[in-house]
DNA sequence: ACCGGCCATACGCTGAGCGTATGGCCCCAC
DNA sequence: GTGGGGCCATACGCTCAGCGTATGGCCGGT
């Protein structure tokens, strides 16, 4: 209806009019809109001036609809009822499905998210998370999820992307292992045990290479098929693992892991939280994105002395 | 529908959504609202974020409604159609009756308004004026008119009031009379003729008294039953009349009347334009009020040297 | 007579909504 | 294959529509 916008002074004036007519007073309508009584008074006066007629008569008891006001109120009431019904149906469908699907790595979920999941659900009581878990390196399409963590640039293109954490790698081990075996670049009587993630598609040499020192002794290694298990083994004192900060920041902050070397690898790339454009970008998705970012920033700030 | 305002991010978003759905593009909807394309794009995105779903899919060809979008568009279209029908009926009724009823004095209409009526109708081509004419002193209820001139404070209470002109009285006569007979306080061989308005309710002595000088000679007087006629007689050189500036400002400006005395009576009161609250205060009523005020201020400015 | 509650209006403040600039993408004509 | 046109999306900065506060006027109840 192209004409409707031209017939009223502002889009909101009909909402205000309907509320004032239903409530019978400016004050009551104002409370409903969380504004003050003069605001409603002006809005109604503006609508009446625009239309060139009185919609209400005023008395100390409040507002009484005129004949024209009653005619308009019936039409507006019916029109709004039709629209509200459709909107309510849409919102109800959304509310039933307050499922939010996330695509994260096992390590991130196990060692970063689950420790704070209680606080998450306290902050988001109506959300029901579903995780698509990636065993190790975050890659692959994430299609039908609300939010995913991936590296940028990557193969997923038709999506929103927000930077989340830098790709920063530090060798980590348990405090006991460090005490007993020394750091990665120090000599020790027995070779270090390197805890590896078995990923034929990942060139881990580009990470280990810069981390070895000139006197780094020969080492043994153990490979696991899931990076979350790699991190767990490091926590258990079984060796030294590559620690992607985005996954181990919580453990570093808690002290269950410590740096096993003074060296770091900063790739210059960054993990991003991403949302496909084929899904609606919901308010709750944005709120979760923000929550995750705030938490990650807090973690990184807490362990910044370890990463310098 | 209290809930509708809470279901949408802003009142205008549904208007914008409907236009975009109907037009099939942000650009076309933007042109309809006299805004730019980014404004519509943001408004739609905000509505989608608020509702937590996509209403349109985007392509280079414009916007295509999703299933939810189509459901909402049907409901909004029907709702708006219902409202617009009622509004259009109200506006049509108002447009047919573009009659504006005015309650003014005969003198004001005859000697002030009619000289500028051509310019008035050029400025208000769709207005059809109806005058309630008051023979002399502006008083009495004016009930069912759009705009009235009255003195404040007065007996009409339930109305809007805007100050229009001060009550300033100057004796006036034609230039020829002044040349032949001298001013009111000067002596002359024959007594002055005072032109009076016969109003038993009006105490004219309070006006004539301050205007007579200590050497004002005895005079004869002629009384008329209509003040417009009194002013006309003064213009015709038949004597000296009390000149209420609000009625004679045009004639003083044109030179068809001149002051017959250097004395003035300023009562401190003021004429007001008034609109009853029992009638709708229309935009056009306000526009006429403003037009009249601008014209009166211009007249008073033009003759200010005569009134000092 | 006073108080409470209604609506109306003037004044000053501010953030929602805007335009501009720009980027990305797709389609079509040459 | 390339360039231009037209679509939508987003960042940045600006401004005035809409707001709150203060206040006034009025009416009804105590």
XYZ file of C-alpha atoms (C1' of nucleotides) in Angstrom:
676
model
C 0.000 0.000 0.000
C 2.103 2.846 -1.267
C -0.436 5.373 -0.066
C -0.499 4.451 3.610
C 2.879 6.005 4.310
C 1.643 9.255 2.834
C -1.610 9.321 4.794
C -0.002 9.345 8.239
C 2.629 11.708 9.620
C 4.846 8.911 10.871
C 4.726 5.184 10.832
C 4.576 5.027 14.585
C 1.593 7.337 14.909
C -0.887 4.564 14.198
C 0.666 2.325 16.834
C 0.418 5.147 19.343
C -3.135 5.965 18.289
C -4.242 2.349 18.668
C -2.679 2.094 22.105
C -4.247 5.363 23.246
C -7.641 4.287 21.949
C -7.395 0.907 23.611
C -6.076 2.270 26.917
C -8.288 5.355 27.015
C -5.519 7.702 28.157
C -2.227 9.175 27.098
C -0.616 8.129 30.325
C -1.544 4.473 30.003
C -0.468 4.353 26.364
C 2.786 6.055 27.331
C 3.540 3.402 29.915
C 2.959 0.728 27.307
C 5.516 2.352 24.997
C 7.950 3.224 27.773
C 7.676 6.912 26.976
C 6.249 9.818 28.933
C 2.708 11.141 28.643
C 3.641 14.299 26.669
C 5.173 12.119 23.975
C 1.891 10.314 23.365
C -0.037 13.574 23.577
C 2.086 15.100 20.859
C 1.946 12.053 18.649
C -1.854 11.980 18.737
C -2.075 15.719 18.161
C 0.259 15.367 15.203
C -1.871 12.610 13.693
C -5.056 14.647 14.176
C -3.483 17.750 12.643
C -2.218 15.691 9.719
C -5.626 14.140 9.090
C -7.503 17.370 9.743
C -9.913 15.966 12.308
C -10.233 15.019 15.936
C -9.846 11.381 16.792
C -10.446 11.909 20.515
C -12.256 14.276 22.774
C -10.294 15.098 25.868
C -11.535 15.111 29.405
C -10.078 14.789 32.854
C -10.969 11.139 32.651
C -8.813 10.669 29.615
C -9.498 10.231 25.927
C -12.791 9.329 24.284
C -12.862 8.348 20.633
C -14.855 10.523 18.257
C -16.934 8.886 15.527
C -14.070 9.185 13.057
C -11.720 7.961 15.739
C -13.863 4.892 16.316
C -13.959 4.119 12.606
C -10.201 4.429 12.376
C -9.678 2.429 15.567
C -11.747 -0.461 14.216
C -9.779 -0.455 10.956
C -6.405 -0.132 12.654
C -7.310 -2.766 15.212
C -8.305 -5.237 12.537
C -5.311 -4.414 10.377
C -2.856 -4.761 13.243
C -4.508 -7.960 14.423
C -3.946 -9.494 10.996
C -0.326 -8.443 10.955
C 0.350 -9.413 14.540
C -1.085 -12.858 13.930
C 1.329 -13.462 11.091
C 4.253 -12.062 13.051
C 3.363 -14.069 16.132
C 3.256 -17.234 14.044
C 6.677 -16.470 12.644
C 8.120 -15.608 16.036
C 6.574 -18.698 17.593
C 8.202 -20.860 14.957
C 11.503 -19.224 15.728
C 11.053 -19.485 19.483
C 10.315 -23.209 19.332
C 13.524 -23.659 17.387
C 15.811 -21.726 19.670
C 18.410 -24.249 18.635
C 21.691 -22.688 17.642
C 23.999 -24.846 15.596
C 27.698 -24.341 16.010
C 30.600 -25.787 14.038
C 33.701 -25.870 16.248
C 36.682 -28.115 16.803
C 36.665 -30.865 19.415
C 39.603 -29.213 21.146
C 37.942 -25.838 21.303
C 34.709 -27.265 22.646
C 36.374 -29.678 25.086
C 39.078 -27.435 26.483
C 37.702 -23.950 25.958
C 33.923 -23.970 25.747
C 32.847 -26.724 28.143
C 34.709 -25.140 31.091
C 32.473 -22.090 30.661
C 29.337 -23.772 29.427
C 27.591 -23.288 32.747
C 28.092 -19.548 32.499
C 27.008 -19.656 28.872
C 23.675 -21.245 29.644
C 23.198 -18.877 32.558
C 23.603 -16.031 30.062
C 21.500 -17.768 27.368
C 18.829 -19.763 29.181
C 16.611 -20.179 26.133
C 19.312 -21.431 23.783
C 19.865 -25.087 22.944
C 23.253 -25.565 21.354
C 24.058 -28.192 18.749
C 27.668 -28.730 17.907
C 29.127 -29.884 14.649
C 32.473 -31.110 15.921
C 35.610 -30.984 13.790
C 38.313 -33.406 14.918
C 41.290 -31.226 14.378
C 42.042 -28.542 11.838
C 39.060 -26.315 11.335
C 38.114 -26.702 7.743
C 35.368 -27.926 5.516
C 31.988 -26.491 4.650
C 29.669 -25.762 7.527
C 26.496 -25.142 5.539
C 23.527 -25.510 7.803
C 24.812 -24.061 11.067
C 24.282 -20.679 12.647
C 27.859 -19.997 13.653
C 31.139 -21.632 12.766
C 34.757 -21.064 13.548
C 37.014 -21.189 10.569
C 40.219 -19.723 9.319
C 40.053 -16.802 6.950
C 40.575 -16.717 4.051
C 39.008 -20.065 3.447
C 36.750 -22.064 1.273
C 33.507 -20.796 2.794
C 32.547 -17.661 0.960
C 28.858 -16.802 1.098
C 28.852 -15.861 4.751
C 29.321 -13.162 7.364
C 32.715 -13.294 9.113
C 33.974 -11.699 12.303
C 37.545 -11.979 13.506
C 37.695 -14.014 16.691
C 41.287 -14.948 17.605
C 44.713 -14.777 16.004
C 46.405 -18.029 14.991
C 49.113 -18.154 17.604
C 50.882 -21.399 18.442
C 52.943 -22.116 21.558
C 54.331 -25.511 22.623
C 52.612 -26.572 25.827
C 53.001 -29.261 28.463
C 51.950 -29.859 32.024
C 53.809 -28.028 34.828
C 55.113 -31.382 36.136
C 56.493 -32.351 32.753
C 58.243 -28.991 32.486
C 59.732 -29.424 35.951
C 60.901 -32.940 35.220
C 62.047 -32.592 31.628
C 62.868 -28.995 30.966
C 61.687 -26.794 28.122
C 61.765 -27.695 24.486
C 64.961 -25.842 23.696
C 66.786 -26.864 26.836
C 68.750 -30.078 26.838
C 67.489 -32.969 28.883
C 68.689 -36.463 29.641
C 65.903 -38.159 27.765
C 64.392 -36.956 24.534
C 61.154 -35.014 24.675
C 57.946 -36.666 23.739
C 56.110 -34.740 21.078
C 52.365 -35.181 21.040
C 51.111 -34.984 17.494
C 47.804 -34.703 15.787
C 47.682 -37.147 12.862
C 46.490 -34.984 9.997
C 47.949 -35.872 6.601
C 46.533 -32.630 5.211
C 48.292 -30.472 7.768
C 51.953 -29.530 7.398
C 52.923 -29.406 11.055
C 56.568 -28.875 10.165
C 55.787 -25.254 9.519
C 54.849 -25.036 13.184
C 57.482 -27.321 14.768
C 60.301 -25.982 12.641
C 60.389 -22.468 14.092
C 59.848 -23.873 17.575
C 62.934 -26.135 17.650
C 66.106 -24.523 18.857
C 69.597 -25.264 17.560
C 70.147 -27.547 20.593
C 66.755 -29.157 20.634
C 67.537 -32.820 21.135
C 66.065 -35.679 19.194
C 62.621 -36.584 20.380
C 60.047 -39.269 20.218
C 56.523 -38.619 19.188
C 53.077 -40.001 19.702
C 50.290 -39.302 17.291
C 46.593 -39.069 18.062
C 43.636 -38.887 15.733
C 41.937 -36.056 17.566
C 43.503 -32.791 18.640
C 41.375 -32.627 21.777
C 43.087 -35.874 22.859
C 46.457 -34.335 22.041
C 45.768 -31.445 24.363
C 44.462 -33.802 27.032
C 47.628 -35.891 26.837
C 49.711 -32.789 27.307
C 47.652 -31.908 30.364
C 48.313 -35.439 31.626
C 52.071 -34.863 31.462
C 52.630 -37.201 28.561
C 54.640 -34.806 26.472
C 54.735 -31.512 24.617
C 52.019 -30.523 22.206
C 51.506 -27.688 19.801
C 49.143 -25.330 21.572
C 46.837 -23.305 19.359
C 46.016 -20.471 21.691
C 42.404 -20.320 20.510
C 41.972 -23.809 21.966
C 44.327 -23.775 24.969
C 43.884 -20.244 26.269
C 41.646 -21.435 29.084
C 44.098 -24.177 30.159
C 46.999 -21.710 30.053
C 45.014 -19.336 32.183
C 44.131 -22.048 34.661
C 47.728 -23.278 34.797
C 46.870 -26.798 33.740
C 49.121 -26.174 30.770
C 52.265 -24.083 30.650
C 54.456 -22.958 27.752
C 57.135 -25.544 26.987
C 59.216 -23.064 25.028
C 59.837 -19.354 24.879
C 59.283 -19.461 21.167
C 55.991 -18.754 19.426
C 54.560 -19.012 15.979
C 52.274 -16.245 14.853
C 51.014 -17.036 11.391
C 49.363 -13.659 10.831
C 46.132 -15.423 10.056
C 43.074 -15.342 12.270
C 40.226 -17.538 13.256
C 36.862 -16.097 12.449
C 33.357 -16.722 13.627
C 31.268 -17.122 10.531
C 27.594 -17.269 9.701
C 26.280 -18.532 6.351
C 24.088 -16.131 4.461
C 21.721 -18.941 3.609
C 20.568 -18.959 7.228
C 18.836 -16.088 8.926
C 21.254 -14.044 10.964
C 19.419 -14.084 14.243
C 19.818 -11.658 17.110
C 20.739 -14.590 19.318
C 23.464 -15.647 16.888
C 24.979 -12.210 17.100
C 24.680 -12.241 20.868
C 26.496 -15.583 21.063
C 29.178 -14.293 18.707
C 29.694 -11.310 20.990
C 29.757 -13.500 24.113
C 32.384 -15.783 22.605
C 34.534 -12.820 21.518
C 34.381 -11.172 24.918
C 35.368 -14.434 26.597
C 38.232 -15.036 24.179
C 39.533 -11.511 24.579
C 39.443 -11.953 28.338
C 41.385 -15.222 28.104
C 44.022 -13.734 25.829
C 44.374 -10.770 28.139
C 44.791 -13.116 31.129
C 47.594 -15.093 29.504
C 49.248 -12.249 27.628
C 52.275 -12.463 29.931
C 52.806 -16.034 28.801
C 52.651 -15.136 25.134
C 54.905 -12.098 25.007
C -2.608 -4.734 19.660
C -0.124 -4.045 22.381
C 2.122 -6.759 21.100
C 2.677 -5.488 17.585
C 4.984 -2.707 18.690
C 7.151 -5.250 20.465
C 7.324 -7.647 17.534
C 8.931 -5.212 15.124
C 12.088 -3.137 15.564
C 10.437 0.088 14.479
C 7.018 1.112 13.392
C 8.262 2.096 9.986
C 9.936 -1.226 9.251
C 6.687 -2.845 8.143
C 5.947 -0.004 5.762
C 9.409 -0.363 4.269
C 9.107 -4.152 4.119
C 5.761 -3.944 2.314
C 7.116 -1.483 -0.212
C 10.220 -3.570 -0.865
C 8.124 -6.691 -1.287
C 5.729 -4.975 -3.633
C 8.468 -3.251 -5.661
C 10.893 -6.155 -5.662
C 13.969 -4.057 -4.954
C 15.529 -1.804 -2.360
C 16.087 0.899 -4.913
C 12.492 1.081 -6.046
C 11.188 1.048 -2.488
C 13.710 3.764 -1.624
C 12.405 5.984 -4.385
C 8.892 5.529 -3.067
C 9.968 6.716 0.377
C 12.268 9.452 -0.896
C 15.255 7.851 0.766
C 18.365 6.222 -0.657
C 18.805 2.510 -1.326
C 21.090 1.864 1.686
C 18.380 3.158 3.993
C 15.902 0.539 2.781
C 18.574 -2.146 2.825
C 19.338 -1.449 6.464
C 15.702 -1.271 7.469
C 14.968 -4.663 5.967
C 18.092 -6.183 7.473
C 17.088 -4.797 10.857
C 13.610 -6.329 10.575
C 15.076 -9.687 9.569
C 17.580 -9.632 12.410
C 14.830 -8.704 14.849
C 12.542 -11.498 13.677
C 15.398 -13.991 13.362
C 14.642 -15.050 9.808
C 15.134 -14.032 6.209
C 12.228 -12.331 4.524
C 13.992 -11.983 1.164
C 16.639 -13.708 -0.810
C 18.945 -11.302 -2.586
C 20.027 -11.435 -6.142
C 21.332 -9.057 -8.747
C 17.777 -8.805 -9.954
C 16.598 -7.532 -6.631
C 14.690 -9.063 -3.750
C 12.638 -12.248 -3.790
C 10.351 -13.064 -0.887
C 11.045 -16.209 1.091
C 8.133 -18.362 2.248
C 7.991 -16.551 5.572
C 8.340 -13.288 3.718
C 5.379 -14.132 1.509
C 3.242 -15.034 4.509
C 4.126 -11.771 6.214
C 3.634 -9.778 3.014
C 0.107 -11.171 2.594
C -0.767 -10.299 6.181
C 0.821 -6.844 6.063
C -0.763 -6.114 2.702
C -4.220 -7.036 3.967
C -3.732 -5.185 7.240
C -2.478 -2.039 5.554
C -5.249 -2.209 2.967
C -7.829 -2.227 5.759
C -6.217 0.760 7.466
C -5.621 2.703 4.288
C -9.259 2.281 3.289
C -10.420 3.836 6.523
C -7.882 6.631 6.322
C -8.710 7.353 2.698
C -12.384 7.618 3.567
C -11.585 10.071 6.338
C -9.266 12.132 4.156
C -11.813 12.156 1.332
C -14.474 13.487 3.683
C -12.109 16.215 4.791
C -11.098 17.136 1.259
C -14.695 17.523 0.115
C -15.362 19.909 2.977
C -12.470 22.268 2.525
C -14.731 24.946 3.878
C -13.149 27.089 6.552
C -15.510 29.037 8.768
C -14.305 32.337 10.148
C -15.876 34.618 12.739
C -14.681 38.175 12.158
C -16.076 41.705 12.414
C -17.667 43.410 9.429
C -15.067 46.154 9.636
C -12.187 43.742 9.645
C -13.551 41.767 6.712
C -14.605 44.810 4.707
C -11.618 47.057 5.270
C -8.825 44.603 6.019
C -9.534 41.218 4.541
C -11.377 41.932 1.320
C -8.576 44.163 -0.023
C -6.283 41.128 0.179
C -8.767 38.409 -0.561
C -7.413 37.864 -4.054
C -3.967 37.154 -2.672
C -5.531 34.938 -0.027
C -7.266 32.720 -2.553
C -4.120 32.622 -4.665
C -2.317 31.255 -1.601
C -5.201 28.930 -0.620
C -6.802 27.811 -3.873
C -8.633 24.852 -2.312
C -10.192 26.791 0.567
C -13.769 28.049 0.574
C -14.238 30.636 3.288
C -17.466 31.185 5.232
C -17.681 34.271 7.381
C -19.671 34.729 10.540
C -19.825 38.513 10.568
C -19.966 40.501 13.814
C -21.362 44.012 13.386
C -19.055 45.819 15.698
C -17.393 44.818 18.919
C -16.002 41.337 18.650
C -17.795 39.309 21.235
C -20.160 36.450 21.630
C -19.674 32.717 21.274
C -18.339 31.472 17.975
C -18.981 27.773 18.474
C -18.986 26.062 15.150
C -16.285 27.927 13.238
C -12.684 27.036 12.522
C -11.149 30.374 13.381
C -12.427 33.450 15.148
C -11.054 36.768 16.194
C -11.863 37.740 19.748
C -10.440 39.695 22.572
C -8.629 37.845 25.303
C -9.500 37.255 28.044
C -13.065 36.672 27.040
C -16.040 34.445 27.405
C -14.858 31.757 25.012
C -12.787 29.326 26.964
C -12.526 25.881 25.471
C -10.356 26.903 22.577
C -6.864 27.451 21.228
C -5.813 31.099 21.136
C -3.006 32.892 19.349
C -2.283 36.576 19.789
C -2.990 38.447 16.575
C -2.939 42.218 17.081
C -2.791 44.630 20.001
C -5.870 46.723 20.791
C -4.633 50.105 19.689
C -7.042 52.914 18.879
C -6.241 56.050 16.908
C -8.785 58.644 15.722
C -8.902 58.606 11.944
C -10.389 60.661 9.154
C -9.848 61.172 5.457
C -6.864 63.301 4.293
C -9.278 65.867 2.877
C -11.144 66.176 6.179
C -7.867 66.686 8.018
C -6.795 69.351 5.529
C -10.108 71.193 5.759
C -10.878 70.837 9.448
C -7.653 70.228 11.315
C -6.839 67.546 13.825
C -8.951 66.577 16.786
C -7.010 68.591 19.334
C -6.538 71.620 17.154
C -9.196 74.309 17.156
C -11.315 74.764 14.093
C -14.032 77.142 13.067
C -16.757 74.501 13.036
C -17.025 71.645 15.506
C -15.703 68.265 14.488
C -18.078 65.537 13.477
C -17.539 62.379 15.448
C -18.579 59.195 13.757
C -19.837 56.740 16.331
C -20.763 53.152 16.421
C -24.023 52.703 18.284
C -23.295 49.999 20.806
C -25.061 50.323 24.135
C -22.803 47.609 25.575
C -19.612 49.431 24.714
C -18.252 52.277 26.819
C -16.667 54.406 24.128
C -15.900 57.196 26.614
C -12.932 55.164 27.756
C -11.588 55.573 24.243
C -12.714 59.166 23.395
C -11.804 60.524 26.829
C -8.026 60.096 26.512
C -8.162 61.263 22.927
C -9.731 64.674 23.629
C -7.312 67.455 24.389
C -7.975 70.299 26.845
C -8.831 72.543 23.893
C -10.869 70.022 21.911
C -13.917 71.986 20.878
C -17.472 70.793 21.186
C -18.443 68.444 18.426
C -21.388 66.918 16.738
C -21.714 63.214 16.270
C -23.363 60.777 13.990
C -24.036 57.193 15.042
C -24.134 54.143 12.825
C -25.277 50.625 13.601
C -22.295 48.960 11.985
C -18.652 49.757 12.587
C -17.714 48.955 8.995
C -20.026 51.764 7.971
C -18.385 54.037 10.533
C -14.993 53.419 8.962
C -16.440 53.894 5.491
C -17.924 57.245 6.500
C -14.555 58.346 7.809
C -13.004 57.366 4.494
C -15.696 59.429 2.787
C -14.625 62.515 4.692
C -17.701 62.694 6.855
C -15.905 63.017 10.161
C -13.530 61.492 12.647
C -13.926 57.926 13.795
C -12.229 55.793 16.380
C -9.843 53.637 14.406
C -9.100 50.200 15.845
C -5.795 49.498 14.194
C -6.671 45.857 13.703
C -9.438 46.987 11.349
C -7.985 50.109 9.773
C -4.325 49.169 9.364
C -4.766 48.561 5.670
C -6.508 51.875 5.097
C -3.824 53.718 7.086
C -1.196 51.995 4.991
C -2.959 52.907 1.769
C -3.488 56.518 2.898
C -7.237 56.405 2.545
C -7.355 57.148 6.261
C -4.964 59.283 8.265
C -4.606 59.855 11.991
C -6.816 62.729 13.161
C -4.887 63.128 16.408
C -1.433 62.534 17.760
C -2.936 60.720 20.686
C -3.431 56.984 20.943
C -5.137 54.566 23.239
C -3.331 51.328 23.907
C -5.491 49.215 26.166
C -2.853 46.577 26.760
C -5.248 43.932 25.605
C -4.901 42.025 22.365
C -7.040 40.483 19.717
C -6.532 36.779 19.336
C -7.250 34.290 16.645
C -9.061 31.440 18.301
C -10.064 27.945 17.387
C -12.636 25.968 19.373
C -11.455 22.654 20.711
C -14.718 21.097 19.685
C -13.642 21.352 16.060
C -10.649 19.577 14.583
C -7.651 21.853 14.410
C -6.813 21.368 10.780
C -3.498 22.036 9.095
C -5.260 24.477 6.825
C -6.674 26.343 9.814
C -3.187 26.766 11.181
C -1.918 27.855 7.780
C -4.645 30.508 7.538
C -3.854 31.665 11.061
C -0.237 32.077 10.097
C -1.112 33.868 6.849
C -3.336 36.340 8.699
C -0.661 36.998 11.307
C 2.031 37.595 8.742
C -0.221 40.018 6.886
C -1.171 41.881 10.054
C 2.436 42.158 11.192
C 3.332 43.545 7.777
C 0.557 46.147 7.986
C 1.544 47.228 11.472
C 5.166 47.516 10.383
C 4.121 49.629 7.410
C 2.171 52.113 9.515
C 4.385 52.054 12.589
C 5.522 55.624 11.868
C 1.902 56.748 12.166
C 1.427 55.024 15.493
C 4.561 56.085 17.346
C -9.752 24.582 49.602
C -6.589 21.199 48.433
C -4.811 17.224 46.168
C -4.459 13.870 42.563
C -4.798 12.819 37.917
C -5.753 14.044 33.364
C -3.948 16.514 28.868
C -1.090 20.360 26.425
C 2.972 22.956 25.363
C 7.773 25.160 25.514
C 12.533 24.222 25.730
C 16.650 21.751 25.190
C 18.982 17.273 24.255
C 20.463 13.110 21.633
C 20.671 8.913 19.094
C 17.894 6.644 15.330
C 17.818 7.117 10.830
C 19.730 9.164 7.183
C 23.127 10.198 2.944
C 27.551 9.558 0.971
C 31.201 6.759 -0.274
C 32.510 2.522 -1.407
C 32.817 -2.380 -2.109
C 31.296 -6.816 -3.954
C 28.715 -9.412 -7.157
C 26.167 -10.730 -11.360
C 24.447 -10.121 -15.961
C 24.555 -8.373 -20.480
C 26.376 -6.108 -24.522
C 30.229 -5.437 -27.359
C 37.109 -11.712 -22.474
C 36.180 -7.214 -20.904
C 33.763 -3.307 -19.381
C 29.654 -1.110 -17.877
C 25.296 -1.016 -15.529
C 22.537 -2.268 -11.826
C 21.708 -4.770 -7.808
C 22.556 -5.134 -2.430
C 25.656 -4.384 1.905
C 28.354 -1.777 5.067
C 31.300 1.989 7.314
C 31.430 6.648 8.607
C 29.742 10.982 9.907
C 25.767 14.198 10.289
C 21.249 16.043 11.918
C 16.675 16.747 13.311
C 12.489 13.937 14.801
C 11.228 12.387 18.840
C 12.086 12.434 23.358
C 12.094 13.993 28.643
C 11.613 17.637 31.865
C 9.276 21.415 33.573
C 5.225 23.526 33.885
C 0.540 25.090 33.264
C -4.478 24.472 33.058
C -8.522 21.942 34.195
C -11.734 18.790 36.584
C -13.364 15.696 40.134
C -13.115 13.821 44.685
C -12.293 14.438 49.540
